[in-house]
Short mmCIF file of C-alpha atoms and ligand atoms in Angstrom, two decimals:
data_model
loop_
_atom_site.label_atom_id
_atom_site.label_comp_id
_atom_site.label_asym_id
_atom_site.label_seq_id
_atom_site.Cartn_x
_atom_site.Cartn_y
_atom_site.Cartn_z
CA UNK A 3 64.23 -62.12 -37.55
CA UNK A 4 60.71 -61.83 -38.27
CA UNK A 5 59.29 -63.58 -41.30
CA UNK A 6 59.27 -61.64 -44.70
CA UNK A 7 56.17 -59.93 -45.91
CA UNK A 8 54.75 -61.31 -48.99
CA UNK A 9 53.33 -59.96 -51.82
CA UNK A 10 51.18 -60.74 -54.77
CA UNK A 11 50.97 -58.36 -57.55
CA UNK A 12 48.98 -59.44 -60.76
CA UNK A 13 49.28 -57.48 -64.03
CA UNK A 14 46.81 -56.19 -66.93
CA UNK A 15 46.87 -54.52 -69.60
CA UNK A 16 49.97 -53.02 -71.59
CA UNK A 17 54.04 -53.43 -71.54
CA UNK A 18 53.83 -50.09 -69.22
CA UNK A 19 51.69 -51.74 -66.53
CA UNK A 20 54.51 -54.67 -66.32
CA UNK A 21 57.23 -52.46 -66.21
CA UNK A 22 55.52 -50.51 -62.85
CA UNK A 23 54.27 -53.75 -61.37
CA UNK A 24 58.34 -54.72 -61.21
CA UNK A 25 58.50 -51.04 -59.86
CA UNK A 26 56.10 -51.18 -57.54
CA UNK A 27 57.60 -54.82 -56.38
CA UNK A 28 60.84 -53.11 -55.94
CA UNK A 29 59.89 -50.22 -54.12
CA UNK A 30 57.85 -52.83 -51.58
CA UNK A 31 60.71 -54.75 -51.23
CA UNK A 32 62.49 -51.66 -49.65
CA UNK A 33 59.54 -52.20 -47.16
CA UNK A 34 60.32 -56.10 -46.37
CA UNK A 35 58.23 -57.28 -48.91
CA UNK A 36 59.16 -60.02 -50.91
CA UNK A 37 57.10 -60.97 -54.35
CA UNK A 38 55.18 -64.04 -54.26
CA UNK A 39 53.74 -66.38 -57.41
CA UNK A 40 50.36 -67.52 -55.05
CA UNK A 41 47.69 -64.81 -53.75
CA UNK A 42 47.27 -67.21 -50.87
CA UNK A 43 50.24 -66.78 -49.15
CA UNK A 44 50.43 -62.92 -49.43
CA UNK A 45 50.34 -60.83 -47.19
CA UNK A 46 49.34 -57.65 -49.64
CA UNK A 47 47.66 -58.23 -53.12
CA UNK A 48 48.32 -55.88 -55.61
CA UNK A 49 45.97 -55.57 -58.89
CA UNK A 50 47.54 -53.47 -61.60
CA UNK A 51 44.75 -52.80 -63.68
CA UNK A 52 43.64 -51.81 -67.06
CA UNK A 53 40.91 -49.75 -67.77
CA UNK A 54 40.94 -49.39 -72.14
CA UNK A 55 38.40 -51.76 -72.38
CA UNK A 56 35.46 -52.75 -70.55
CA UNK A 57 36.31 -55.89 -70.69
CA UNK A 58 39.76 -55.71 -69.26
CA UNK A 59 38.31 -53.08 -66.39
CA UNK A 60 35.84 -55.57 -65.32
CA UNK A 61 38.09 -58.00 -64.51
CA UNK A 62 38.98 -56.00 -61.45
CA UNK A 63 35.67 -56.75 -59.89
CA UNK A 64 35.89 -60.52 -61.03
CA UNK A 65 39.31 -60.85 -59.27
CA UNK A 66 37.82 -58.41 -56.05
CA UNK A 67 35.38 -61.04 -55.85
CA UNK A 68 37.98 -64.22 -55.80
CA UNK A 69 39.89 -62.45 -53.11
CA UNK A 70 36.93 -61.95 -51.18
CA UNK A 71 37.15 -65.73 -49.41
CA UNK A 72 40.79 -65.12 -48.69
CA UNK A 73 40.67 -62.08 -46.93
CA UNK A 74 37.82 -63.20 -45.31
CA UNK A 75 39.67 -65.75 -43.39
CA UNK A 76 42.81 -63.66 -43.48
CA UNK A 77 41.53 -60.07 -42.36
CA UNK A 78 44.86 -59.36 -41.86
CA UNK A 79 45.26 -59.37 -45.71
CA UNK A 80 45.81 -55.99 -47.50
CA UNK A 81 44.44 -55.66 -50.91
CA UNK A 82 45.46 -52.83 -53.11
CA UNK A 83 44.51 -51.55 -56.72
CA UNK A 84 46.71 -49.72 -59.00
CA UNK A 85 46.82 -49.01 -62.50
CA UNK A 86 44.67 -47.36 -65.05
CA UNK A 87 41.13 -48.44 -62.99
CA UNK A 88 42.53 -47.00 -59.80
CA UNK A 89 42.84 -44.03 -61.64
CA UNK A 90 39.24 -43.71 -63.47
CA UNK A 91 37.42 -44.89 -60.47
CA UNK A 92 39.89 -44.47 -57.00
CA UNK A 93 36.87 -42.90 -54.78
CA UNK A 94 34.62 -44.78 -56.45
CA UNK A 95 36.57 -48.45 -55.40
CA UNK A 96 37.40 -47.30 -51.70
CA UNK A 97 34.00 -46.32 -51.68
CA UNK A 98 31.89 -49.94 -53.14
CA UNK A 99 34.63 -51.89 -52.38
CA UNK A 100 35.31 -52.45 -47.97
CA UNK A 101 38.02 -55.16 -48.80
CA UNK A 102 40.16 -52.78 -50.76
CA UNK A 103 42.62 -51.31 -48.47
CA UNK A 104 44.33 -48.83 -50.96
CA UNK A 105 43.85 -47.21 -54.11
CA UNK A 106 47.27 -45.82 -56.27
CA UNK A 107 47.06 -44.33 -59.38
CA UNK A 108 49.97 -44.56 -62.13
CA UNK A 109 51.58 -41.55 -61.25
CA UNK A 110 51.81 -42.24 -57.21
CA UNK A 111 53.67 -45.29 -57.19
CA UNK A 112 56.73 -43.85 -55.30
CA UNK A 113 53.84 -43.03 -52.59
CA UNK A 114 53.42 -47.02 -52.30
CA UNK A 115 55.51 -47.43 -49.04
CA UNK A 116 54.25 -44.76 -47.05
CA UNK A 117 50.59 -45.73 -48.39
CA UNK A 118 51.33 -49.47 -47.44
CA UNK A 119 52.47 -48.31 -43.93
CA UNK A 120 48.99 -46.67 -43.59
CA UNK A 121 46.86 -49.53 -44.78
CA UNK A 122 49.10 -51.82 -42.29
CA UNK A 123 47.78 -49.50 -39.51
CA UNK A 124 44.62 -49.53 -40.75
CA UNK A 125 43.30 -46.68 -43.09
CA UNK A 126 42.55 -46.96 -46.67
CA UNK A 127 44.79 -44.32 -47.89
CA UNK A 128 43.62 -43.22 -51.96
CA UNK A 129 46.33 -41.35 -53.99
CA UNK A 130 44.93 -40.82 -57.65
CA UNK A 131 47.09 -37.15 -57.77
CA UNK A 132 49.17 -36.20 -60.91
CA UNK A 133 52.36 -34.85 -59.18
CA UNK A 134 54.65 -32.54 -60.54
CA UNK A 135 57.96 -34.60 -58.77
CA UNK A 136 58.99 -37.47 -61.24
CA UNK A 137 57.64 -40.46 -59.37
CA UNK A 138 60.80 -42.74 -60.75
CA UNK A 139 63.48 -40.38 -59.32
CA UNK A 140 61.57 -41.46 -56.11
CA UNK A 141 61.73 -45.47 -56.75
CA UNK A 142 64.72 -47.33 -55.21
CA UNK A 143 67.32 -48.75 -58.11
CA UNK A 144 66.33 -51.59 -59.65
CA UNK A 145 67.56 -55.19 -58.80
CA UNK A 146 69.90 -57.10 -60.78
CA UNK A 147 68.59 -58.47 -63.88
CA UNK A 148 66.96 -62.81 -63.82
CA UNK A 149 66.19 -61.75 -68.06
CA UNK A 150 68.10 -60.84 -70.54
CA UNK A 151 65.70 -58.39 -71.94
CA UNK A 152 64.24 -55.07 -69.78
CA UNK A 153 61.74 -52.72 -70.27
CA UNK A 154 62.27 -49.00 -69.27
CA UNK A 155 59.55 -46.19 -69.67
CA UNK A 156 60.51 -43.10 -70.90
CA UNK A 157 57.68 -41.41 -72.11
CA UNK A 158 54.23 -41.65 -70.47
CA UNK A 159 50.41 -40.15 -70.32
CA UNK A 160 48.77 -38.71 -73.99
CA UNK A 161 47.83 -35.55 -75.97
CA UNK A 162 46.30 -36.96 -78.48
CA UNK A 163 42.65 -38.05 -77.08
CA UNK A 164 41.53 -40.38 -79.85
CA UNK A 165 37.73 -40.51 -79.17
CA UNK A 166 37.24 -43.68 -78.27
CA UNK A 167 40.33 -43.76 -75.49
CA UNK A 168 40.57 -43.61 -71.86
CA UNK A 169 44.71 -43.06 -71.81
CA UNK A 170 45.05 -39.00 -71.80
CA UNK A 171 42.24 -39.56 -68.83
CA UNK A 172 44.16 -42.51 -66.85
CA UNK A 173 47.77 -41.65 -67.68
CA UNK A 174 47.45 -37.64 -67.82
CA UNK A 175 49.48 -35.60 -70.63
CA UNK A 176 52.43 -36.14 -72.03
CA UNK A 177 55.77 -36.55 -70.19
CA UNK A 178 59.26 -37.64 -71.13
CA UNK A 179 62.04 -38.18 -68.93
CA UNK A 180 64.99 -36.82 -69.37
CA UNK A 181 67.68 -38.02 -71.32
CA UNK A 182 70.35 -38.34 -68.45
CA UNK A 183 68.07 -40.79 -66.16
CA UNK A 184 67.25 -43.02 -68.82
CA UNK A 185 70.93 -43.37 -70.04
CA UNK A 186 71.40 -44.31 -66.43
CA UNK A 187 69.26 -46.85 -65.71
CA UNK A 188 69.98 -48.07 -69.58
CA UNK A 189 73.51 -48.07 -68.20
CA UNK A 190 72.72 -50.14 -64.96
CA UNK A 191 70.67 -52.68 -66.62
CA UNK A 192 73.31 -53.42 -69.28
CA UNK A 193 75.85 -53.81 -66.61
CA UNK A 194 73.61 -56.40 -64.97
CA UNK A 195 73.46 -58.26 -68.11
CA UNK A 196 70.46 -56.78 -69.90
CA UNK A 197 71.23 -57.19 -73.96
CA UNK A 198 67.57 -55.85 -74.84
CA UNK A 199 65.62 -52.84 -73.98
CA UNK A 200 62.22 -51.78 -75.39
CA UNK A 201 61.59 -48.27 -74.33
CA UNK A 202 58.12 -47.79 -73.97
CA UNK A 203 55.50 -44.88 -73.53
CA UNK A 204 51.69 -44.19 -74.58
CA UNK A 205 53.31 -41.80 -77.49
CA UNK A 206 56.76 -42.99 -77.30
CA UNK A 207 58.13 -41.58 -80.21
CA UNK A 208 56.66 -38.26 -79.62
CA UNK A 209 59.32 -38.34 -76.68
CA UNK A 210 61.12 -34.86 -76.05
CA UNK A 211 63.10 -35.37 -72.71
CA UNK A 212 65.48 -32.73 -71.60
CA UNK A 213 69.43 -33.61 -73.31
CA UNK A 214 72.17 -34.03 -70.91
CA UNK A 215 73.43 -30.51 -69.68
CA UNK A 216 77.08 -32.14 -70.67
CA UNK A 217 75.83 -32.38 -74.32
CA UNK A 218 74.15 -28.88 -74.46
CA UNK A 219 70.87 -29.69 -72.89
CA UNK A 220 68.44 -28.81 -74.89
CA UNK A 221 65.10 -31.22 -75.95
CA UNK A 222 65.89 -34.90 -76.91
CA UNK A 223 63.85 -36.40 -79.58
CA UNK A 224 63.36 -39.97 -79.45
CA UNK A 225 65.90 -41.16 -82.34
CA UNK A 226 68.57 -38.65 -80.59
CA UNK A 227 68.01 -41.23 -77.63
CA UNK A 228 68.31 -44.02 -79.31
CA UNK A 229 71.54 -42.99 -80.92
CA UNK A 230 73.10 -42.08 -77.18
CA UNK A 231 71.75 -45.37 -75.62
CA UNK A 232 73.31 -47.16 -78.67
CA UNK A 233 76.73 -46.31 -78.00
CA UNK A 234 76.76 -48.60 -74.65
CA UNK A 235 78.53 -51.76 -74.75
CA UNK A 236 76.87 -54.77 -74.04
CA UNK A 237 73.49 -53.54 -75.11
CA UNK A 238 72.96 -55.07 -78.02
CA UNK A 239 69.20 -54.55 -78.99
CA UNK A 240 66.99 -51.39 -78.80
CA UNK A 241 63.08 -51.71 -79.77
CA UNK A 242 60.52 -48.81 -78.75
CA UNK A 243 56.53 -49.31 -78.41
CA UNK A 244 54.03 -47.78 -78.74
CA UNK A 245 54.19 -45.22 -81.70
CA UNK A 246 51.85 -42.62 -83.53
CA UNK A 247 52.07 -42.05 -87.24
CA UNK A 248 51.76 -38.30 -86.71
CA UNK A 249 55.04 -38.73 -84.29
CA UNK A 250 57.27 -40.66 -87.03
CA UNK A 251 59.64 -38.38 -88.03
CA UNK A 252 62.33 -38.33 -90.75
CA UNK A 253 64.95 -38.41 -88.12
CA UNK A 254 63.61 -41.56 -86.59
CA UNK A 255 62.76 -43.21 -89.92
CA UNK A 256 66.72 -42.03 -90.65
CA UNK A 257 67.94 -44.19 -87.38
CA UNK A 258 66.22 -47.14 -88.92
CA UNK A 259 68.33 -47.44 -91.69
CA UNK A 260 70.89 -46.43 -89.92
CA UNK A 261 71.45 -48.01 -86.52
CA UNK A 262 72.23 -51.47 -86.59
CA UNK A 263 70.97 -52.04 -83.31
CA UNK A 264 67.80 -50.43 -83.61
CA UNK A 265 65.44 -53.68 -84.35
CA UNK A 266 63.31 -54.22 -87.48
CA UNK A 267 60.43 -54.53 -85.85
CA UNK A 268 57.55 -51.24 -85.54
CA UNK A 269 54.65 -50.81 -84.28
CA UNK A 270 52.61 -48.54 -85.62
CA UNK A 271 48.36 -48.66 -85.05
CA UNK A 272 46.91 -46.83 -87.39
CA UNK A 273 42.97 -48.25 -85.80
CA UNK A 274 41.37 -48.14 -89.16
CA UNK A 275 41.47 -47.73 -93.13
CA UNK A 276 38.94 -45.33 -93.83
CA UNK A 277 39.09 -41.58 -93.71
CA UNK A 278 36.00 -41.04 -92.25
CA UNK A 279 36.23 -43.14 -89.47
CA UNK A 280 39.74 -41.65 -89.00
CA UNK A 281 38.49 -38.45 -88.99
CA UNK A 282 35.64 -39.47 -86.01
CA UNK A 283 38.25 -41.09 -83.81
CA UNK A 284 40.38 -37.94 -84.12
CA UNK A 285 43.10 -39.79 -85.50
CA UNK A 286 44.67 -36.69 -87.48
CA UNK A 287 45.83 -38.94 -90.43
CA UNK A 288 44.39 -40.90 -93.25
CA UNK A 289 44.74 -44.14 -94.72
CA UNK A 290 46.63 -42.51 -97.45
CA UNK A 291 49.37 -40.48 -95.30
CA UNK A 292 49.79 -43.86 -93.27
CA UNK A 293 50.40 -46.24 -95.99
CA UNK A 294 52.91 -42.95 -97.50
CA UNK A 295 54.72 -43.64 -93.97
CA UNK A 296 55.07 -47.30 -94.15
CA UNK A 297 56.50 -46.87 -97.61
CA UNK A 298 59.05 -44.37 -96.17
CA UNK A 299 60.03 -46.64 -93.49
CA UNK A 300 60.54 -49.40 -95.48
CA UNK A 301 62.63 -47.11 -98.29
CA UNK A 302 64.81 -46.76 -94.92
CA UNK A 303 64.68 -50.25 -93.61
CA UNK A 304 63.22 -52.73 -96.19
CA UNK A 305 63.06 -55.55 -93.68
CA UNK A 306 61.05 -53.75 -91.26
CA UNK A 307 58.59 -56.27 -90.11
CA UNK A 308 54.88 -54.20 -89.33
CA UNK A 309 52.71 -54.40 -86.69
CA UNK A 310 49.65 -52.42 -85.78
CA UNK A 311 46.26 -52.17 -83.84
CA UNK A 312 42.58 -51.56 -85.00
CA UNK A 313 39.43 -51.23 -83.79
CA UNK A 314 36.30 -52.67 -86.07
CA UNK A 315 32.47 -51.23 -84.55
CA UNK A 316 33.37 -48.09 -83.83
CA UNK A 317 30.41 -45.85 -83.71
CA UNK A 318 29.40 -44.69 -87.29
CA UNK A 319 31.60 -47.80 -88.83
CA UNK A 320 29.84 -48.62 -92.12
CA UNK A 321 30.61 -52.09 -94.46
CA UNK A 322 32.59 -49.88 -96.75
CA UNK A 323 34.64 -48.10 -93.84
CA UNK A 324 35.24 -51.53 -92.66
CA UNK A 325 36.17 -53.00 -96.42
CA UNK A 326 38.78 -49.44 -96.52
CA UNK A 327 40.50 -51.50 -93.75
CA UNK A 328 40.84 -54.88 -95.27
CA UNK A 329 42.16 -53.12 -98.10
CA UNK A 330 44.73 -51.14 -95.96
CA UNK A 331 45.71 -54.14 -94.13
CA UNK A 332 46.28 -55.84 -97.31
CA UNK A 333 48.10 -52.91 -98.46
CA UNK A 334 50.59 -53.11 -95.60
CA UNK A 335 51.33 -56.99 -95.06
CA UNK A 336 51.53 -56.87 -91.37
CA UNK A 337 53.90 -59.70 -89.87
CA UNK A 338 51.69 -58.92 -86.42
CA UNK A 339 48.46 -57.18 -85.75
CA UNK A 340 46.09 -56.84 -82.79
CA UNK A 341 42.56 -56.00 -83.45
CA UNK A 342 40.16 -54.96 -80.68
CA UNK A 343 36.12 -54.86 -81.12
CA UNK A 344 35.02 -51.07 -80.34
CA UNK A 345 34.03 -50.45 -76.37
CA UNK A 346 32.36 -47.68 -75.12
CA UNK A 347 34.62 -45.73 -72.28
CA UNK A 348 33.11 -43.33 -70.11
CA UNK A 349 34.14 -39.96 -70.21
CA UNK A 350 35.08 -40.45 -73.44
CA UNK A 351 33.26 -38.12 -76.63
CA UNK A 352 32.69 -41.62 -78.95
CA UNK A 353 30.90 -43.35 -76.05
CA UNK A 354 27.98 -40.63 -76.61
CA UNK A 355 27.70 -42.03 -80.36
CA UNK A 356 25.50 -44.43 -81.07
CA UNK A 357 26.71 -47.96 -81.34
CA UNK A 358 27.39 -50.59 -84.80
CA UNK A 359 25.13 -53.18 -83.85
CA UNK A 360 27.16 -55.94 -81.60
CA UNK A 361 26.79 -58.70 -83.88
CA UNK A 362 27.55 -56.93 -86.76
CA UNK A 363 31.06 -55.94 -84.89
CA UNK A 364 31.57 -59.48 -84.18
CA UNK A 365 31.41 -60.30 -87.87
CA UNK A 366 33.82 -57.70 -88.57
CA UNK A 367 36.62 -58.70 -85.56
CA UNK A 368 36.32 -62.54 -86.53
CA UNK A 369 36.75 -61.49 -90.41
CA UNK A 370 39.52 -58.88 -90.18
CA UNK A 371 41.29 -61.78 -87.20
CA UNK A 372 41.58 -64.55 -90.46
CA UNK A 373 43.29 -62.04 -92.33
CA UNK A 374 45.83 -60.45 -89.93
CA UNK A 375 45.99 -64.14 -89.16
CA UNK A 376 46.90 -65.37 -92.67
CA UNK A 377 49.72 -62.53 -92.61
CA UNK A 378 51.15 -63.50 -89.83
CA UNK A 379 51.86 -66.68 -91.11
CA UNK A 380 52.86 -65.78 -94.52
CA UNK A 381 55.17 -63.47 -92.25
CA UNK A 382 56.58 -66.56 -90.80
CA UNK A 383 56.97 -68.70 -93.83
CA UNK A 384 58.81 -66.21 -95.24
CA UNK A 385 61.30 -66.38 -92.29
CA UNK A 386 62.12 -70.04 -93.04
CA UNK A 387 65.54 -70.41 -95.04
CA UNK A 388 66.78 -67.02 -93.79
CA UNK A 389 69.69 -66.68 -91.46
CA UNK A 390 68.51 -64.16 -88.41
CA UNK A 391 69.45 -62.90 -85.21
CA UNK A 392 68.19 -64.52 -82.14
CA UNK A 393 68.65 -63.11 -78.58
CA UNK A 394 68.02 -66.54 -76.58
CA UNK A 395 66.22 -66.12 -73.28
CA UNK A 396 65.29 -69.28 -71.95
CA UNK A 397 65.33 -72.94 -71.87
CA UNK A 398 62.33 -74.31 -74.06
CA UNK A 399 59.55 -77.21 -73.43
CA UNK A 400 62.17 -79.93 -74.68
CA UNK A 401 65.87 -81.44 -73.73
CA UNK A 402 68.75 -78.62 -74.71
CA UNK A 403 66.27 -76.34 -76.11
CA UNK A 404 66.48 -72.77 -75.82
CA UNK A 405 64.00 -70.04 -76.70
CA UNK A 406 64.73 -66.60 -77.58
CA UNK A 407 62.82 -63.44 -79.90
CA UNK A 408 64.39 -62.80 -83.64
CA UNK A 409 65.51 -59.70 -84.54
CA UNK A 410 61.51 -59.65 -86.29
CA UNK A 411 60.17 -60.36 -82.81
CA UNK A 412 59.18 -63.84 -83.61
CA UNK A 413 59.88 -66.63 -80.96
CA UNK A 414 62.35 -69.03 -82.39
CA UNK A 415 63.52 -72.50 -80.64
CA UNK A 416 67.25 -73.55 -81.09
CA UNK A 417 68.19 -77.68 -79.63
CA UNK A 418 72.01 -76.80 -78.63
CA UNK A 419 73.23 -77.53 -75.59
CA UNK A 420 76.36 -74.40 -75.76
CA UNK A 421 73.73 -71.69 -75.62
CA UNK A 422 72.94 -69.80 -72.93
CA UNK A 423 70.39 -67.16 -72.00
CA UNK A 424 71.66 -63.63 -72.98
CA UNK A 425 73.26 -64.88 -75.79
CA UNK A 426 72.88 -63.47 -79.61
CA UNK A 427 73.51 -66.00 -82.21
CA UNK A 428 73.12 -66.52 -86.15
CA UNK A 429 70.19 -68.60 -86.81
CA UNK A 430 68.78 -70.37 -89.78
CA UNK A 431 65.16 -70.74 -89.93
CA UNK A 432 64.23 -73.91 -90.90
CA UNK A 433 60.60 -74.11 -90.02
CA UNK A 434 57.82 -72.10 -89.46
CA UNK A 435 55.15 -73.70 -86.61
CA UNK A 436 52.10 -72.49 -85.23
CA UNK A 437 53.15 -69.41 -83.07
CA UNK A 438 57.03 -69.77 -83.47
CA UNK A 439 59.84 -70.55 -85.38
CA UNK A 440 62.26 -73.40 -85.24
CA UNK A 441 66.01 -73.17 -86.17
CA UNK A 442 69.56 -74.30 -86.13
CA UNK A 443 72.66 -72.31 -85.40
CA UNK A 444 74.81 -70.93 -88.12
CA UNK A 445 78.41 -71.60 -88.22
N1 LIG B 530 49.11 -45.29 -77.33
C1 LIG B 530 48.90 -46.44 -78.05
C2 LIG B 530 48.13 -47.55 -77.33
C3 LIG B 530 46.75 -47.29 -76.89
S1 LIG B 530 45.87 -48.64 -76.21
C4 LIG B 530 48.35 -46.09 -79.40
O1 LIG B 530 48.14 -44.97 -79.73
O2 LIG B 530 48.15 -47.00 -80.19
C5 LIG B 530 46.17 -49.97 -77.31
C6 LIG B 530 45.10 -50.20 -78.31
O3 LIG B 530 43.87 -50.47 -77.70
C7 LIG B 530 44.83 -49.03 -79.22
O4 LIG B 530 45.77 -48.89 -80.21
C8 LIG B 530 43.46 -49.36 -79.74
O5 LIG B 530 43.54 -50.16 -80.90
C9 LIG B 530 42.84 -50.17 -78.62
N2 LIG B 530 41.79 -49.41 -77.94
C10 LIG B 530 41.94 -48.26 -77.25
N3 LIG B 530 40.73 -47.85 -76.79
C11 LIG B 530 39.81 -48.76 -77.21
C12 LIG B 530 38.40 -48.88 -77.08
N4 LIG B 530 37.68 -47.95 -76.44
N5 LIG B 530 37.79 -49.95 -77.63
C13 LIG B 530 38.51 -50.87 -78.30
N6 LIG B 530 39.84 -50.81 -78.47
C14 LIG B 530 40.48 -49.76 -77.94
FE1 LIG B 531 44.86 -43.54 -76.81
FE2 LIG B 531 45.10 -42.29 -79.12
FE3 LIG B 531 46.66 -41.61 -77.09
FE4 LIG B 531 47.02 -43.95 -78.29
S1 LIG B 531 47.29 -41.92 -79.26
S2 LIG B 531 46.97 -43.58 -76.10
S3 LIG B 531 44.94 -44.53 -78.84
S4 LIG B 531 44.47 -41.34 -77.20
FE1 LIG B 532 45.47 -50.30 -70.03
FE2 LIG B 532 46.33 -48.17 -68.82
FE3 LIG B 532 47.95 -49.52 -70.38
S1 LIG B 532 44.33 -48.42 -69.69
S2 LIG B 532 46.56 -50.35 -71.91
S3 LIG B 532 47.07 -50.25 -68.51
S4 LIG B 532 47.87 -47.33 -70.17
#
């Protein structure tokens, strides 16, 4: 038999890019390919790339040029780029770039084999295309499960076009799946021992997938989902990411205080605190309607641990704007928070607006870091003495440790040599470390 193919795929960018890279491994592996953890044993390289900031984009080219001495004395190599960079600049690559072999675009990935094929024989087939077939129903099943925790899209692309973002432009508009597929797959991973699924899309909660004919057909929203892939044994955890204020509705917010297995844990980015700046990134909310949410949610689920994303320099940001968002993010106590410093996208209408001054930006990121910072850790301390869930999923750094994510999200360390990964247990916190918690079992 000959030897298996090998492949190398490395990963940027958001929970949706991981969840295709395992896609993308699976439907190569229909094509002989087995996954590889060292670029210099593969065969084919695959770079699933992110294009939201320039930053994270450029890191294609820094990568193109590693490879370069490896498929120079391997020209048998084939080196691929996918993702949300194949999609902005697909000619472009192919085009600059003679030691890319193919170019695949988020929406194409059940194309991979047949593209792979053609790169094998030589061409350098480009497939950047938004088709109208569902490019999952097209994807072999997926493997059994090595974690106890999965991630399954069922929403992607954007409608919203917040001016400073490249998303509606890399992942197209909005598209849910329907109902009956995810159910499925929810179905197959739980039978292969999956206790945790975070759904994800761009605007997941904005989901509207079509219902199960069975059940009436008819649109799904997102907490209508939730509530059907509750009812199946042996999942034990749902969590959904990434939300939009605009797309939190009362029926969702109602499944929150509702459904036990719906997790505490939200994130919702709200970018920044004042209304101005709000209104320039087309955000269609204010401060004031967000922090009227948050109260809601937490009326519903009082627990519910926050999290949210902002963006400090954008174009026209002032030092008051930027004060409205220390004051919002004091407002909200988040227990996590990611904050990005503005970058200019092309194509998009806020990179024609001139810039805050870099250093000035800087300031702002490093100030409004120490503060999400200090929440987070309040956020933690506050864990400590409290009994919570913990879905274990591996062994930790130390003898008969095991690691695992609280119902909160935080990572929490357990020494007890009965648990094993996939297990939920009771867990009292009893001390809050640098980026994790540490705990005993209850009972
Ligand atoms: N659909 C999600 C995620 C978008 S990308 C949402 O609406 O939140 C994740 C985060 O990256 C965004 O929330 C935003 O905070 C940040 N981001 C997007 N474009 C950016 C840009 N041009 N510069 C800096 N940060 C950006
Ligand atoms: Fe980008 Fe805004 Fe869409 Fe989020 S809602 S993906 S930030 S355009
Ligand atoms: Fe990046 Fe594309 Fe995700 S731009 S954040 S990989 S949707």
């Amino acid at each position: 038999m000959a030897e298996p193919k090998k492949l190398f795929i490395k990963t940027y960018g958001c929970q949706m890019n991981v969840y295709d890279s395992e896609r993308m491994a699976e439907a190569l592996g229909a094509e002989g390919y087995v996954t590889t953890g060292r670029a210099d044993e593969a065969d084919m390289v695959l770079l699933n790339t992110c294009h939201i900031r320039e930053k994270a984009s450029e890191k294609l080219y820094s990568d193109l040029g590693r490879l370069r001495p490896l498929k120079a004395g391997k020209p048998d190599l084939k080196i691929g780029v996918a993702g949300c960079v194949a999609q902005a600049e697909g000619a472009e690559i192919i085009r600059r770039m003679p030691m890319v072999d193919l170019v695949v675009g988020p929406q194409s990935y059940h194309r991979l084999p047949a593209m792979a094929r053609a790169a094998e024989q030589g061409q350098r087939p480009v497939d950047t295309d938004f088709p109208a077939e569902d490019k999952f129903d097209h994807l072999p099943e997926r493997p059994a499960a090595v974690r106890p925790t999965a991630f399954l899209t069922v929403q992607e692309g954007c409608d919203k076009f917040c001016a400073f973002c490249v998303v509606p432009y890399t992942r197209g508009s909005e598209v849910s799946r329907p109902a009956t597929r995810i159910l499925d797959e929810a179905r197959k991973l739980a039978d292969k021992g999956v206790r945790e699924i975070t759904l994800l899309g761009q605007n997941v909660n904005a989901y509207h997938g079509e219902g199960p004919a069975a059940e009436g057909g008819g649109d799904w929203s997102l907490a209508r989902l939730v509530r059907a892939l509750a009812q199946i044994d042996g999942l034990a955890r749902i969590r959904y990411t990434t939300s939009h204020p605009n797309d939190m509705d009362d029926e969702l917010i109602a499944a929150h205080g509702e459904e036990t297995k719906l997790m505490p844990y939200l994130h919702l980015p709200v970018q920044s605190g004042s209304d101005r700046i709000l209104k320039a990134m087309n955000r269609r909310h204010t401060a004031d309607s967000y922090l009227k949410l948050v109260e809601k949610i937490r009326a519903a689920r009082p627990d519910m641990m926050m999290s949210g994303d902002f963006i400090v320099g954008f174009p026209g940001e002032t030092d008051a704007d930027f004060a409205e968002t220390l004051d919002l993010v004091r407002a909200v106590g988040y227990g996590m928070a990611y904050s990005f410093k503005y970058s200019a996208r092309p194509g998009t209408p806020a990179a024609e607006r001139a810039p805050v001054p870099g250093a000035v930006a800087d300031a702002r990121l490093q100030e409004l870091q120490a503060l999400i910072t200090s929440q987070q850790h309040a956020a933690q301390e506050a864990m400590v003495g409290r009994e919570v869930g913990v879905l274990f999923e591996k062994p930790g750094r130390l003898k008969g440790q095991m690691v695992g994510k609280s119902d909160y999200l935080h990572a929490v360390h357990v020494r007890d040599d009965s648990l094993r990964a996939g297990e939920i247990a009771r867990v009292r916190i009893t001390a809050s470390e640098t980026n994790s918690l540490a705990g005993v079992l209850v009972g």
